[in-house]
Every structure is written in C-alpha cells, then in structure tokens.
Coordinates of C-alpha atoms (C1' of nucleotides) in Angstrom, one line a residue:
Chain A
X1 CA 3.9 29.0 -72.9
X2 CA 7.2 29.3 -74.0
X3 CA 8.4 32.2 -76.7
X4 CA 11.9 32.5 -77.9
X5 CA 13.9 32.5 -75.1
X6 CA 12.0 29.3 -73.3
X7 CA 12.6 27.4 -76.7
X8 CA 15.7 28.3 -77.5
X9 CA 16.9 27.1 -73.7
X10 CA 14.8 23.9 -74.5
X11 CA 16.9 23.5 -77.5
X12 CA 19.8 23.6 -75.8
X13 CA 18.9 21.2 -72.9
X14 CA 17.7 18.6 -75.6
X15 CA 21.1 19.2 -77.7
X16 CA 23.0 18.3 -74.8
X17 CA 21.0 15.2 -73.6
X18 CA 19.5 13.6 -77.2
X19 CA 22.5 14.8 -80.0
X20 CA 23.6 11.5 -81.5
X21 CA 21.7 9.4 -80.3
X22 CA 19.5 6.6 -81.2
X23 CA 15.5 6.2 -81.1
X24 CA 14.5 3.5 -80.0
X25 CA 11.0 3.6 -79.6
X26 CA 8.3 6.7 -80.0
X27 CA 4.7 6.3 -77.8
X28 CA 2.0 8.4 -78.6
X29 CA -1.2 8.1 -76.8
X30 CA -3.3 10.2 -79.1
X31 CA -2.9 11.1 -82.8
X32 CA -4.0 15.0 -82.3
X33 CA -2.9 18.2 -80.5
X34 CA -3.6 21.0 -82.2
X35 CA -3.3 19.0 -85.5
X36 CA -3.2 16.0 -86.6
X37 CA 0.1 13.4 -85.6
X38 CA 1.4 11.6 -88.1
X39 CA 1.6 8.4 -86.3
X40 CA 2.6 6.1 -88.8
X41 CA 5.7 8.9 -89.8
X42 CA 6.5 9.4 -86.0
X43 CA 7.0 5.6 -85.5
X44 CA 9.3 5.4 -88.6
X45 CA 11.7 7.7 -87.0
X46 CA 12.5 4.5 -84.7
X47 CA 16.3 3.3 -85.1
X48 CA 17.1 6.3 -86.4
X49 CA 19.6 8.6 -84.9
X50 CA 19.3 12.1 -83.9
X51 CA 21.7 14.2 -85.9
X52 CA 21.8 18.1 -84.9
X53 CA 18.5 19.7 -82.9
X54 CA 17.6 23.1 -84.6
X55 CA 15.4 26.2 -83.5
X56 CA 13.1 28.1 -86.0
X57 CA 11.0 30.6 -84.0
X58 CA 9.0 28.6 -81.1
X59 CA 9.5 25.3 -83.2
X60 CA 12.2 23.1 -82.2
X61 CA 13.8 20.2 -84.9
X62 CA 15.2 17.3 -84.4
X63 CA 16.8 16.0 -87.5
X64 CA 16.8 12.7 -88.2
X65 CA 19.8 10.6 -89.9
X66 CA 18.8 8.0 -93.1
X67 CA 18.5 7.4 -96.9
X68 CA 16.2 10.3 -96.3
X69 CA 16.7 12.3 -93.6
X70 CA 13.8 13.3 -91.8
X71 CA 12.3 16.2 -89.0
X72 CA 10.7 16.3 -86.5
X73 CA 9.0 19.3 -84.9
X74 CA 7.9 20.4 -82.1
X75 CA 5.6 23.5 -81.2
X76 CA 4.7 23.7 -77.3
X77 CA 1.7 25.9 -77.5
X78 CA 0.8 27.8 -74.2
X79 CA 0.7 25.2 -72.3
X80 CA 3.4 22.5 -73.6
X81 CA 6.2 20.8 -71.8
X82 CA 9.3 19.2 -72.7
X83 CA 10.6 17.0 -70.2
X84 CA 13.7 14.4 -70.3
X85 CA 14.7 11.4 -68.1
X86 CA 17.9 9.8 -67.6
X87 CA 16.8 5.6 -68.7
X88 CA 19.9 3.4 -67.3
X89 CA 19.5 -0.2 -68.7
X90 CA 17.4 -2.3 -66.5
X91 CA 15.5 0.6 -65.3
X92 CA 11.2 0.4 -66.1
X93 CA 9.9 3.8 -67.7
X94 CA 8.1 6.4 -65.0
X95 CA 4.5 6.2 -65.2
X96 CA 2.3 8.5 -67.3
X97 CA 1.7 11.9 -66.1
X98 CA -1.8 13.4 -66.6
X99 CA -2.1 15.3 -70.2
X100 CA 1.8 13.1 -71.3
X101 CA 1.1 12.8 -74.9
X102 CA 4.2 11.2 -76.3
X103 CA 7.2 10.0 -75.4
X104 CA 10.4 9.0 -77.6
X105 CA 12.7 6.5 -76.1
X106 CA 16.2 7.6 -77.2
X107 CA 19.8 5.1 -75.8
X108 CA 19.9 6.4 -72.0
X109 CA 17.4 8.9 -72.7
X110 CA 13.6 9.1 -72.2
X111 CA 11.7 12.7 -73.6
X112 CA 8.1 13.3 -72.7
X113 CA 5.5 15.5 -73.9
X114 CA 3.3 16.9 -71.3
X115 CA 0.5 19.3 -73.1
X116 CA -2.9 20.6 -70.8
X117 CA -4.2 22.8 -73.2
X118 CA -3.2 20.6 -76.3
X119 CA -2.1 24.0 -78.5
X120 CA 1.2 22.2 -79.2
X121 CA 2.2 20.1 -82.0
X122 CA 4.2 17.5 -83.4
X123 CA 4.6 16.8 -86.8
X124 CA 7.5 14.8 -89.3
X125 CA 8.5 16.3 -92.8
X126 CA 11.3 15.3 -94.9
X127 CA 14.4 17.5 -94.6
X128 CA 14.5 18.5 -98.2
X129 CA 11.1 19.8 -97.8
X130 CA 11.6 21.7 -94.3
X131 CA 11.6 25.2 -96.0
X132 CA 8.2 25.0 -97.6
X133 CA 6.4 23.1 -94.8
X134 CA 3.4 25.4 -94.0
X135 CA 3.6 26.1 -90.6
X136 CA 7.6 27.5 -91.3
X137 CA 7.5 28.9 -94.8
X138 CA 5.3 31.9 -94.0
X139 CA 7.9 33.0 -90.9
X140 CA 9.4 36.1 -90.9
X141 CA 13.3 36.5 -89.5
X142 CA 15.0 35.7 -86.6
X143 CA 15.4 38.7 -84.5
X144 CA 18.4 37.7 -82.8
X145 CA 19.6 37.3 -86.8
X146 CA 21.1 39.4 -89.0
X147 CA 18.2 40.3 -91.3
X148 CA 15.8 41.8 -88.7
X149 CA 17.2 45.3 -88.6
X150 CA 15.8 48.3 -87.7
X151 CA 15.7 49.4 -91.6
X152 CA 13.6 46.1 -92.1
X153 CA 11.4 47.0 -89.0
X154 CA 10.9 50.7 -90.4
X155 CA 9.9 49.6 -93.9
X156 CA 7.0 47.2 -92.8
X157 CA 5.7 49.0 -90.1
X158 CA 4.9 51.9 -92.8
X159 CA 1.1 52.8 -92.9
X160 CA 0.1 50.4 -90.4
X161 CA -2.2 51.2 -88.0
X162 CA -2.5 48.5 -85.4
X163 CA 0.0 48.8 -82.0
X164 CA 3.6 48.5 -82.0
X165 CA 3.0 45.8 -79.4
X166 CA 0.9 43.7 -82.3
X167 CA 3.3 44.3 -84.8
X168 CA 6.1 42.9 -83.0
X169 CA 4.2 39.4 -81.9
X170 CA 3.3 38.9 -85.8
X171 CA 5.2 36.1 -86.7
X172 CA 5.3 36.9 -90.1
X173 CA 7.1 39.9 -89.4
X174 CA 9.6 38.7 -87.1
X175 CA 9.2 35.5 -85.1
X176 CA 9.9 34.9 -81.5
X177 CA 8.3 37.8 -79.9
X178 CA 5.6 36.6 -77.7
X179 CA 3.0 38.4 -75.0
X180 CA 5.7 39.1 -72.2
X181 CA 8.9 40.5 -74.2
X182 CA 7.1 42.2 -76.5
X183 CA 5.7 44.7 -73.4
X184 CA 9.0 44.3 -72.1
X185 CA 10.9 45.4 -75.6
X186 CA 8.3 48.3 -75.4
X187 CA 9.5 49.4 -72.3
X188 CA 13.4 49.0 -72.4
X189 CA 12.2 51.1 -76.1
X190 CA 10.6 53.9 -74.2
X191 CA 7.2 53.0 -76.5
X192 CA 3.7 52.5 -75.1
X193 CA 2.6 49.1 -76.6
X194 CA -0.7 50.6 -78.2
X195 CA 1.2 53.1 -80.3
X196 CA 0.6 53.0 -84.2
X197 CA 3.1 50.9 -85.4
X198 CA 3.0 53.5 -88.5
X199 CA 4.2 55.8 -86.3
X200 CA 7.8 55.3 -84.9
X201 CA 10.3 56.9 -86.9
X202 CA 13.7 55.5 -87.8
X203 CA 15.0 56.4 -84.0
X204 CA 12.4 54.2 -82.8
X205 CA 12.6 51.5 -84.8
X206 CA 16.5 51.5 -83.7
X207 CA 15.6 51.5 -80.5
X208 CA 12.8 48.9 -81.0
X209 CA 15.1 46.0 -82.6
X210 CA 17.9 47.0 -79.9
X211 CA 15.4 46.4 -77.3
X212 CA 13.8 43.1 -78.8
X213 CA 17.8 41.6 -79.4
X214 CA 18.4 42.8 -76.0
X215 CA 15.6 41.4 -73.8
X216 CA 15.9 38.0 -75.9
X217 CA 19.0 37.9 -75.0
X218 CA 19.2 37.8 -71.6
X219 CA 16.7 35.9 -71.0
X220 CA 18.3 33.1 -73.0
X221 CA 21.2 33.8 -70.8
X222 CA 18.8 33.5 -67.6
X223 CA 17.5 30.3 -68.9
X224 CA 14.5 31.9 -69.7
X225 CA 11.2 33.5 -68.1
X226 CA 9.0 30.4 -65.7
X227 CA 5.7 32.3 -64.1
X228 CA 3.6 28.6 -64.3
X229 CA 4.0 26.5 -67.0
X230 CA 7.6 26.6 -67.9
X231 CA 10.0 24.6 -67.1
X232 CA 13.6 23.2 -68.8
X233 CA 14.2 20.2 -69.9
X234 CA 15.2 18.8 -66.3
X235 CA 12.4 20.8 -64.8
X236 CA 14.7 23.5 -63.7
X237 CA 12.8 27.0 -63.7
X238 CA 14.1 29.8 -66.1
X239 CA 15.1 32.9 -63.6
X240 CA 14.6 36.1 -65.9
X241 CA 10.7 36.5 -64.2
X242 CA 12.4 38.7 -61.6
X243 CA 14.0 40.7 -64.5
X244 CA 11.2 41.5 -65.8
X245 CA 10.0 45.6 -65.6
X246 CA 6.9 45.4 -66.4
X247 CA 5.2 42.2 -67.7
X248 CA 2.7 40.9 -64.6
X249 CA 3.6 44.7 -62.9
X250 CA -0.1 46.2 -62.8
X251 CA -0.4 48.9 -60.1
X252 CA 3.6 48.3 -58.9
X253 CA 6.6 51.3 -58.6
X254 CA 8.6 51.3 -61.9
X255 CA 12.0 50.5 -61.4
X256 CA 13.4 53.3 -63.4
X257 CA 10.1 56.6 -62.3
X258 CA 8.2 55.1 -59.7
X259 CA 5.0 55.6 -61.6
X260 CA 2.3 53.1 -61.0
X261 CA 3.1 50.3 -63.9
X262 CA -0.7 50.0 -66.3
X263 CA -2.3 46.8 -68.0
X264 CA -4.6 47.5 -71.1
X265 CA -6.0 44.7 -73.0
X266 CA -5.8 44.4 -76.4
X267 CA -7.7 41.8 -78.1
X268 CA -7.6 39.5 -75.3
X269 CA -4.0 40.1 -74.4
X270 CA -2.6 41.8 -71.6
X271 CA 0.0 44.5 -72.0
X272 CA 1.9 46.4 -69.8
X273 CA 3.7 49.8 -69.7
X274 CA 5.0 52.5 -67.2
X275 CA 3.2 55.9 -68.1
X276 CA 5.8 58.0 -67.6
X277 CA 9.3 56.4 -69.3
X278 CA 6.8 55.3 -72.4
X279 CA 5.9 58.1 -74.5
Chain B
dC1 C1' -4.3 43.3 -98.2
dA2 C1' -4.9 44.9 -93.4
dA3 C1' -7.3 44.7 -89.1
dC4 C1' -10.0 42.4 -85.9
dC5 C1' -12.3 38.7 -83.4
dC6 C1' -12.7 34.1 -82.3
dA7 C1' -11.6 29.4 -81.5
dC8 C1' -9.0 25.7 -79.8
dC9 C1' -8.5 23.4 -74.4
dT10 C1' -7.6 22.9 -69.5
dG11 C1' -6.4 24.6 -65.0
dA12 C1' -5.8 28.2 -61.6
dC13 C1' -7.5 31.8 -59.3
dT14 C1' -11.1 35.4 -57.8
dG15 C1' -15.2 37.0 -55.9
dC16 C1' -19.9 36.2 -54.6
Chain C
dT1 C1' -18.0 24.7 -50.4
dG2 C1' -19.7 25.7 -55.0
dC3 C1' -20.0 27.9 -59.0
dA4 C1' -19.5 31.5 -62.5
dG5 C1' -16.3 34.4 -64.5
dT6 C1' -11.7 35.7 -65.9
dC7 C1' -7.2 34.9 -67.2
dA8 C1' -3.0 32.3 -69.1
dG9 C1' 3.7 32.5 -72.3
dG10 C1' 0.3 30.7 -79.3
dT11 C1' -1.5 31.1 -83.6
dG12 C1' -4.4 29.9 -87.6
dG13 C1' -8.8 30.9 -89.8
dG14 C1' -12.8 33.5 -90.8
dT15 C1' -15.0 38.0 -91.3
dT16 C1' -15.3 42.8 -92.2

DNA sequence: CAACCCACCTGACTGC
DNA sequence: TGCAGTCAGGTGGGTT
C-alpha cells in the first residue's frame, strides 16, 4: 500500500479534481473495513461542499464546509485504492468493481474506494475535534516538516535497542516512513536497517533525516513508487520503482559497489541493504 | 515503558 | 491442474 509519497500524490490528484466542490451523494456498500463506518455520519456529509483536502501521515482529509464543519478520512491500508471518474450530466455511474466499497458522488466528479484486503478506513469527525481523534493524536511529526530533525531523531533513538529500520516506520516517532523508503533511507544513509537504533551517533542521525527528506522527496516528485497495488487518482502508475536501490533488489549488483544487494526479515518484514556501502 | 508477535484479509506467485 | 506455503506498500492490540 501506499506510504507518504503515494498519499501525498493522492492528495494532490483529489485537490485538483474534488476542491470546491459539492457532494451529492455518498454509497457505501458495507459499514466496515478495518473499523467501523459511520454510515449515518458519511451520508450527512451530502450537499456539503469540499473545502481544502489535507495530508496527515498516510491519512488523507477532506474538510467539509457547514455550521460545523466536518472531516472526513481516509487511510488506504496495504491494499487501498483511490480512484476518480469524470461524471458529465446525463452520463449513468460505471458499474461496481470487485472489493469497491464506497463511492462519493461529487458535481462532475465520481471517487471510488477499491480495498482487497480491507486494512483501510474511512471515518467522519468534526473539525474542532481533528487533533484529538485517536487514530491522529498519537502521531509523531512530519518528516518532510520542520520538527523532525536530526536533534529530535538522536534524542529518541537513545537506549533503544530495536533496528534503525523499526525505529524509522514507528509512527509515533515520525510518520510516513513505510517498508520500502525506510530500507531505501538506510541505504542513501550508509546504515544497515538491523542496526541498534541506540547506536547512530549525531553524524548518523544527520545523515538519517537527510536521507528520509530526501528519498520522500523524490518520490513525491516521481509521483510515487507503483510495484502492484498503487495507482493515482486517474490510475496513472507512480514511476520512482525504477529509482529505487535497493527495495525488491535481493541477489542484484548495487548501483553504487556491485555487491550482491541482501533481504533479512524482520518481524515479518522484508528489508533490504547492500553489504558493502552499509556499515 | 520497550520490544516483540500476531492479527486483520485477499490475491499473486512459487514449488511440488 | 491443484494445492499448500509464502509474501505483499499498514498498524493496532496483546503479551512478555
């Protein structure tokens, strides 16, 4: 599924296609992913306008315009897909794909929810209360954001002993980082993923945060990373799969040595590294 | 508190 | 062809 870079292209797609504009209608054709829907919430958004589309780590939210002004978000799992059709009047909705969940019918504008594994979510909270909702009040900083530093990463990595690798994809710590840029922010950091976090010293954590901000980057700038599931909000693949050096790279050259690229698994997650450029 | 493991769910792919 | 096993981009909850 998508981490930071797949959402924050999503966010931008949806910006450009559902800012200011109306719901008309919202379809859901079950009342649980991961948890619960709030049906009767989600269908009160209806006649409401779409007022600004946000990003907070892998959630996107759409604020809604009113008395009270509402949100709703959306978390796309592993497996989640965000897709959106052009509606000109006169024109009948597509039929439903296998595992579509929802849809909301916006003017001109139809966005689907397609969802296999069912990890994702969609919930509605009011505005005022978007800070202390559960899923987002525990969330560490944005690392493309001012307050994720390498003094920040240095003071809560002290004493701790799991990888550098784990530490990184801890969303309390810092958001964002999921399973392939966090062995590609090891490798552009010259750090082998199973490292003690406790470890690195200020040098590393420098290098660390640079690499994270760096590899985030341009894969926001390469519309993201697509090996199956992901996909834009016109369906268009993200292109920064060929960029990556290591992620998927078990038994290749590495781009920068030539060494033979290694996978460990650690707790049920694949990471990658070259054995030579990572120390 | 930190570290670790597991579950949630479906589909794609591998090897026998 | 069938089937069992493994793996997949997330993350919350339970246990040690």
């Amino acid at each position: 599924m998508p981490e930071l870079p797949e959402v924050e292209t999503l966010r931008r797609g949806v910006e450009i296609h559902i800012t200011g504009r109306q719901l008309h209608k919202v379809e859901l054709r079950r009342k649980d992913l991961r948890w619960p829907i709030p049906v009767t919430r989600v269908r009160k958004l209806a006649s409401r306008r779409c007022r600004l589309i946000e990003r907070r780590a892998k959630y996107l939210l759409l604020h809604f315009d009113g008395v009270i002004p509402e949100v709703a978000m959306i978390h796309l799992g592993m497996s989640g897909r965000l897709f959106i059709d052009l509606t000109p009047r006169g024109e009948t909705s597509p039929d439903w794909i296998e595992h579509e969940h929802w849809r909301m019918h916006f003017e001109g504008r139809l966005m689907r929810f397609i969802d296999a594994r069912r990890f994702g979510m969609l919930d509605v909270t009011r505005e005022s209360k978007l800070q202390v909702h559960p899923r987002l009040s525990e969330l560490g900083p944005e690392p493309l954001g001012s307050d994720f530093d390498a003094d920040y990463l240095f003071r809560v990595s002290r004493r701790r002993k799991i990888s550098i690798k784990t530490l990184i994809m801890n969303a309390k710590l810092v958001v964002g980082v999921g399973n392939i840029y966090a062995s590609e922010a090891c490798f552009r950091a010259g750090l082998r993923p199973r490292r003690a976090a406790g470890s690195m010293n200020r040098k590393h954590c420098v290098a660390l945060v640079d690499s994270i901000r760096e590899v985030l980057s341009e894969a926001i700038e390469s519309g993201g990373t697509t090996i199956r599931d992901y996909h834009g909000v016109s369906q268009e693949a993200g292109y920064f799969a060929r960029k990556l050096r290591v992620y998927g790279r078990e038994g290749e050259a590495c781009g920068s040595c030539a060494s033979r690229i290694r996978r460990v698994v650690e707790a049920g997650r694949s990471s990658f590294y070259c054995p030579s450029c990572q120390g």
